[in-house]
Amino acid sequence: MKPSPHPSSGPERPAPAPGLPALPGRRGFLGGLLATAALAAAGPALATPAHAAARPAAAPAPRATRPLLLGTYTSEAGGGTGIGTAAYDTATGAITPGPVITGVDNPSYLALHPSGSTVYAVAEQDPGAVTAVRLTPDGTYEVLGSRPTGGSGTTHLSVHPSGRWLLSADYGSGSVAVHPIAEDGSLGERTDLVTHSSPPPGPGQGGPHAHQIVTAPDGGHVLAVDLGSDTVYTYTLDESAGTLTEVSRAALAPGSGPRHLAFHPDGRSAYLACELDNTLVVCAYDPATGALTPGPGQSTGTGSGSSYPAQPVVTGDGAYVYLANRGPNSLTRYAVEEDGAAVRLLDTVPVGGDWPRQLALSPDSSLLFAANQRSSTVTVFGVGPDGSLTAVGDPFPAPVAVCVLPLP
């Protein structure tokens, strides 16, 4: 399928792919995961990553499994029926399917509350919305309800580190919103909505397109990446009122299309994927002021023309950055240098799927997961001590996979 001029502007339409089994009613979420995790531990393992294979031979230790959540489009042909669940083997990366959390529309991006008891999903549609789902250890889940964002095409969300506020970005309307989070994880009515009205849209853009909103590691500033205006906005969040106040903005190259950024663990640098000019931009970040200062664009190693880079992720030790490239269906590996202030291109590897929309590292950074939208698969890689990526097993079927969230 030929990429659209602006691949972020709406759901893609891949060929139908196998779905995860539907879940009748509310019962069985964590219980189902525990059961499938046990099957995964007892069954044959996928190929062990190269860095794991070098360990001395010893008596097999019990393997741990952890839950994995999967985002999709429920409104698309071949899409899912809600938030998919699975379990992954922390040693081998083997994924075993679980039931589906139904009653959630177009959950194309997911975020977990710091308590681990609630997951939040966007509803990427018009009008946009955000949904809260309680996860409990007794084998149940409960959809706690949805709240409108006030914009359209909600494409990203994150939870403030305090656990009291949900932040969301609306691609269609170029706006960002704030919702309060109650003690039970449910969402209150929106407390703020900010639309990016300036600067004017970049070349070829019809308006602003907010694509990501995250809290910086210092906890004092919120950053919103807008693809349409080629700008990253920095806000402070009033934690009493739930309102945003702009304090800084960073201008990217006109027509670059900034999409997603990821911070270095030290909080002084961030790595920004620009999907329209085929670059990764290393940015300096000042925690005192919230100012983000972009450097020159770095090559993705994918040749001329746009590779539609989607999302960077950074290993927990801050040593490596990985970038998903949707056009050539590849992953770029960078070594982090100068205490996070620079990156060096190392190589690219095939992602093993079509249109890698989103990446996620396991909590210990030993595994990397890629959600491949057009092939309806999740591919898994073992991460070696040198940051090298080794494909693990066969692609895991997941309908219109647009987000993968490994739980701690």
C-alpha positions as a printed Julia matrix, in Angstrom:
408×3 Matrix{Float64}:
   0.0     0.0    0.0
   1.35    3.39  -0.93
   1.73    5.69   2.09
  -0.69    8.62   2.23
   0.87   12.1    2.15
   0.28   12.42   5.88
   0.18    8.93   7.38
  -0.87   10.18  10.82
  -4.13   11.69   9.65
  -6.28    8.65  10.27
  -6.53    4.88  10.57
  -4.93    2.77   7.87
  -6.93    0.0    6.21
  -4.92   -3.23   6.13
  -6.13   -6.6    4.96
  -8.09   -8.51   7.6
  -5.97  -10.55  10.02
  -6.73  -13.02  12.78
  -8.16  -11.45  15.9
  -7.82  -12.27  19.54
 -10.7   -14.2   21.12
 -13.56  -12.06  22.39
 -14.23  -11.87  26.08
 -17.85  -12.42  27.16
 -18.75   -9.97  29.9
 -16.35   -8.55  32.47
 -14.85  -11.71  33.91
 -11.55  -13.23  33.08
  -9.06  -10.45  32.22
  -6.21  -11.14  34.65
  -7.44  -14.65  35.28
  -7.19  -15.32  31.55
  -3.72  -13.83  31.44
  -2.56  -16.03  34.31
  -3.92  -19.1   32.58
  -2.31  -18.26  29.25
   0.9   -17.31  31.04
   1.0   -20.77  32.58
   0.51  -22.31  29.15
   3.3   -20.12  27.77
   5.66  -21.26  30.51
   4.83  -24.91  29.95
   4.82  -24.83  26.14
   7.7   -24.69  23.65
   9.68  -21.46  23.73
  10.46  -19.24  20.78
  14.08  -18.8   19.75
  16.2   -17.38  22.55
  17.78  -13.97  21.88
  21.48  -14.05  21.06
  22.52  -12.32  24.29
  20.55  -14.86  26.36
  21.99  -17.86  24.5
  25.51  -17.01  25.7
  24.65  -17.73  29.34
  26.31  -20.81  30.91
  24.28  -24.01  30.79
  22.36  -24.61  33.98
  19.2   -26.21  35.26
  16.23  -24.4   33.7
  14.82  -21.75  36.02
  11.09  -21.05  36.11
  10.3   -18.52  33.43
   8.34  -15.41  34.29
   5.48  -14.12  32.18
   4.05  -10.64  32.21
   0.89   -9.1   30.71
   0.89   -7.29  27.39
  -1.89   -4.96  26.18
  -2.61   -4.29  22.5
  -4.23   -1.26  20.89
  -6.17   -1.41  17.61
  -8.87    0.25  15.53
 -12.29   -1.27  16.17
 -13.9     0.69  13.32
 -11.63   -0.68  10.59
 -11.99   -3.78   8.45
  -9.82   -6.47  10.01
  -9.51   -4.48  13.22
 -10.0    -5.67  16.76
 -13.0    -5.61  19.07
 -11.37   -3.75  21.96
  -8.09   -3.78  23.89
  -6.28   -7.03  23.21
  -4.5    -8.84  26.02
  -1.64  -11.3   25.95
   1.19  -12.64  28.09
   4.86  -12.55  27.13
   7.75  -14.67  28.35
  10.32  -12.31  29.86
  13.2   -14.6   28.89
  12.28  -15.55  25.33
   9.74  -12.94  24.26
   7.19  -15.62  23.34
   3.67  -14.14  23.28
   0.51  -16.07  24.16
  -2.88  -14.55  23.32
  -5.47  -13.7   25.96
  -9.03  -12.37  25.92
 -10.2    -8.96  24.71
 -11.36   -6.04  26.85
 -14.52   -5.1   25.01
 -16.57   -1.92  25.16
 -13.67    0.36  24.18
 -13.8     2.15  20.8
 -10.71    2.64  18.61
  -8.14    2.23  21.42
  -5.18    3.13  19.2
  -2.96    4.27  22.09
  -2.76    3.05  25.69
  -1.2     4.31  28.92
  -0.97    2.74  32.37
  -1.63    4.54  35.66
   1.42    4.58  37.99
  -0.49    2.32  40.39
  -0.85   -0.32  37.67
  -4.55   -0.66  38.44
  -6.01    1.34  35.55
  -5.28    1.55  31.85
  -6.37    4.51  29.72
  -7.17    4.39  26.01
  -7.76    7.03  23.39
 -10.83    6.86  21.16
  -9.28    7.93  17.85
 -12.41    9.25  16.19
 -14.57   12.36  15.88
 -15.45   13.5   18.46
 -12.39   12.35  20.36
 -12.55   10.73  23.78
 -10.52    8.97  26.46
 -11.59    5.83  28.34
 -10.56    4.37  31.71
 -10.48    0.61  32.36
  -9.85   -0.81  35.85
  -7.65   -3.92  36.01
  -7.94   -5.98  39.18
  -5.91   -8.98  40.41
  -9.03  -11.09  41.08
  -9.55  -11.8   37.38
 -11.93   -9.0   36.39
 -11.87   -5.76  34.48
 -14.31   -2.89  34.45
 -14.74   -0.16  31.86
 -15.09    2.92  34.05
 -16.42    5.15  31.3
 -15.29    7.66  28.7
 -14.95   11.42  28.64
 -14.86   13.69  25.57
 -11.61   15.51  24.97
 -13.26   18.45  23.24
 -11.26   17.77  20.07
 -11.16   15.21  17.28
  -8.95   12.28  16.4
  -7.49   11.7   19.87
  -4.21    9.95  19.08
  -2.05    9.98  22.23
  -2.39   10.15  25.99
  -0.22    9.89  29.08
  -0.69    9.95  32.83
   0.97   12.72  34.84
   3.49   11.23  37.33
   1.27   12.36  40.22
  -1.38    9.94  38.97
  -4.01   12.68  39.31
  -4.24   13.96  35.73
  -4.68   12.41  32.29
  -3.18   14.34  29.37
  -4.35   13.73  25.8
  -3.53   14.99  22.28
  -6.06   15.42  19.47
  -4.52   15.04  16.03
  -7.54   16.19  14.04
  -8.15   19.44  15.93
  -4.57   20.18  16.99
  -5.55   20.43  20.65
  -4.48   19.01  24.0
  -6.73   18.29  26.97
  -6.53   17.56  30.7
  -8.86   15.3   32.71
  -8.78   14.67  36.47
  -8.28   11.11  37.68
 -10.26   10.01  40.73
  -8.92    7.68  43.4
 -10.69    4.73  41.78
  -9.02    5.53  38.43
 -12.13    6.94  36.76
 -12.03   10.2   34.82
 -13.74   13.48  35.65
 -14.88   16.17  33.27
 -12.21   17.95  31.29
 -10.47   20.77  33.16
  -8.64   22.32  30.21
  -8.45   22.34  26.42
  -5.73   24.18  24.51
  -5.79   24.45  20.71
  -2.53   25.22  18.9
  -3.5    28.32  16.95
   0.03   29.56  16.19
   2.43   29.42  14.46
   0.69   28.86  11.11
   0.6    25.3    9.78
   3.71   24.01   8.06
   4.0    23.3    4.31
   1.26   20.99   3.1
  -0.6    21.04   6.41
  -4.18   22.23   6.71
  -3.91   22.99  10.4
  -2.27   21.97  13.66
  -2.0    18.25  14.45
  -1.13   17.5   18.08
   0.46   14.06  18.02
   1.89   13.48  21.51
   1.72   14.91  25.02
   4.13   13.8   27.76
   5.48   14.99  31.1
   9.23   15.65  31.19
  11.29   13.57  33.64
  11.6    16.56  35.97
   7.82   16.41  36.48
   7.49   20.15  36.23
   6.69   20.55  32.55
   4.38   19.01  29.96
   5.45   18.85  26.31
   3.09   18.62  23.33
   4.46   17.67  19.91
   2.49   19.14  17.0
   3.14   17.7   13.55
   1.04   20.29  11.72
   2.73   23.39  13.11
   6.25   21.88  13.26
   6.41   22.9   16.92
   6.91   21.39  20.36
   5.02   23.36  23.03
   6.06   23.32  26.69
   3.45   23.9   29.41
   3.31   23.96  33.16
   0.42   22.07  34.72
  -1.44   23.62  37.62
  -1.87   20.49  39.74
  -4.7    22.04  41.72
  -6.83   23.32  38.83
  -5.71   20.97  36.06
  -4.9    23.79  33.64
  -2.01   24.28  31.23
   0.07   27.44  30.81
   2.47   27.71  27.88
   6.01   28.67  28.91
   8.08   27.83  25.82
   7.93   26.54  22.28
  10.53   24.93  20.04
  10.41   25.44  16.27
  11.41   22.54  14.05
  12.35   22.8   10.37
   9.32   23.8    8.24
   7.68   20.68   6.85
   9.62   18.32   9.12
   6.48   16.93  10.78
   7.58   16.25  14.38
   5.65   13.24  15.67
   6.95   11.65  18.9
   9.81   12.28  21.3
  11.47   10.19  23.98
  13.61   11.48  26.85
  17.03   10.29  27.92
  16.85    8.96  31.5
  18.84   11.92  32.83
  16.15   14.29  31.6
  18.57   16.64  29.83
  18.1    15.39  26.26
  15.22   14.18  24.12
  15.08   12.41  20.76
  12.38   13.57  18.35
  11.15   11.62  15.31
  10.19   13.87  12.38
   8.04   11.79  10.08
   7.99   14.0    6.99
  11.66   14.89   6.5
  13.09   11.5    7.52
  15.14   12.65  10.51
  15.77   12.08  14.2
  16.43   15.34  16.03
  18.45   15.42  19.26
  17.08   18.16  21.52
  18.59   19.73  24.63
  16.1    20.15  27.47
  16.35   22.63  30.35
  14.39   21.37  33.39
  14.5    24.82  35.0
  12.63   26.56  32.19
  11.11   23.72  30.19
  12.83   25.0   27.05
  13.55   22.42  24.36
  16.35   23.3   21.92
  16.42   21.16  18.75
  19.7    20.3   17.08
  20.23   19.38  13.42
  18.32   16.47  11.99
  20.14   13.12  12.04
  19.91   10.48   9.34
  17.64    7.48   9.86
  19.95    5.35   7.73
  17.09    4.54   5.35
  18.23    6.44   2.26
  16.63    9.36   0.45
  12.98   10.25   0.72
  10.79    9.95   3.77
  10.81    6.7    5.69
   7.94    8.01   7.83
   9.75    7.48  11.14
   7.13    6.88  13.79
   8.52    6.63  17.29
  11.83    6.57  19.16
  12.44    4.62  22.37
  15.43    4.8   24.73
  16.88    1.91  26.73
  16.64    2.21  30.49
  20.38    2.8   30.84
  20.26    5.57  28.23
  22.83    3.82  26.01
  20.76    3.23  22.86
  17.91    4.78  20.89
  15.71    2.79  18.49
  13.52    4.31  15.79
  10.65    2.69  13.86
  10.62    3.47  10.12
   7.27    2.73   8.5
   8.22    3.25   4.84
  11.06    0.7    4.62
   9.68   -1.36   7.54
  12.88   -1.17   9.53
  14.33   -0.29  12.92
  17.27    2.11  13.24
  19.74    1.69  16.11
  21.72    4.63  17.5
  24.43    4.71  20.15
  23.93    7.55  22.64
  27.04    9.68  23.19
  28.14   12.82  25.04
  25.98   12.01  28.06
  22.86   11.94  25.93
  23.57   15.07  23.87
  24.44   13.19  20.67
  23.63    9.97  18.84
  25.64    7.9   16.38
  23.9     5.84  13.7
  24.85    2.17  14.04
  22.62    0.16  11.71
  19.12   -0.72  10.58
  17.36   -4.09  10.71
  14.11   -5.33   9.12
  11.18   -5.1   11.5
   9.6    -8.3   10.19
   6.2    -6.68   9.6
   4.48   -3.94   7.63
   4.18   -0.31   8.83
   5.66   -0.35  12.38
   3.42    2.21  14.04
   4.71    2.01  17.61
   7.57    0.55  19.66
   7.87   -0.43  23.31
  10.68   -1.81  25.44
  10.09   -4.3   28.23
  10.6    -2.78  31.7
  14.17   -4.15  31.87
  14.94   -3.16  28.22
  15.8    -6.77  27.33
  13.02   -7.04  24.74
  11.7    -4.65  22.1
   8.15   -4.97  20.72
   6.97   -3.48  17.41
   3.28   -3.01  16.58
   2.96   -3.45  12.8
  -0.28   -1.87  11.64
  -0.66   -3.1    8.06
   0.47   -6.68   8.65
  -1.6    -6.97  11.84
   1.35   -8.38  13.78
   3.61   -7.74  16.73
   7.26   -8.61  16.24
   9.68   -9.12  19.13
  13.44   -8.56  19.36
  15.97   -9.51  21.98
  18.21   -6.59  22.94
  21.87   -7.55  23.31
  24.43   -5.98  25.67
  25.7    -3.95  22.7
  22.17   -2.83  21.83
  21.96   -5.2   18.86
  18.52   -6.51  17.94
  17.82  -10.2   17.32
  14.4   -11.21  15.99
  12.6   -13.64  18.31
  10.26  -16.22  16.85
   7.45  -15.64  14.39
   5.3   -12.49  14.2
   2.41  -12.61  16.68
  -1.04  -12.05  15.06
  -2.79   -8.96  16.43
  -5.57   -7.24  14.47
  -4.44   -3.84  13.1
  -1.74   -3.59  15.76
  -1.1     0.09  16.43
   0.04    0.03  20.07
   1.76   -2.51  22.3
   2.08   -1.92  26.06
   4.14   -4.39  28.14
   3.14   -4.12  31.79
   5.72   -4.13  34.6
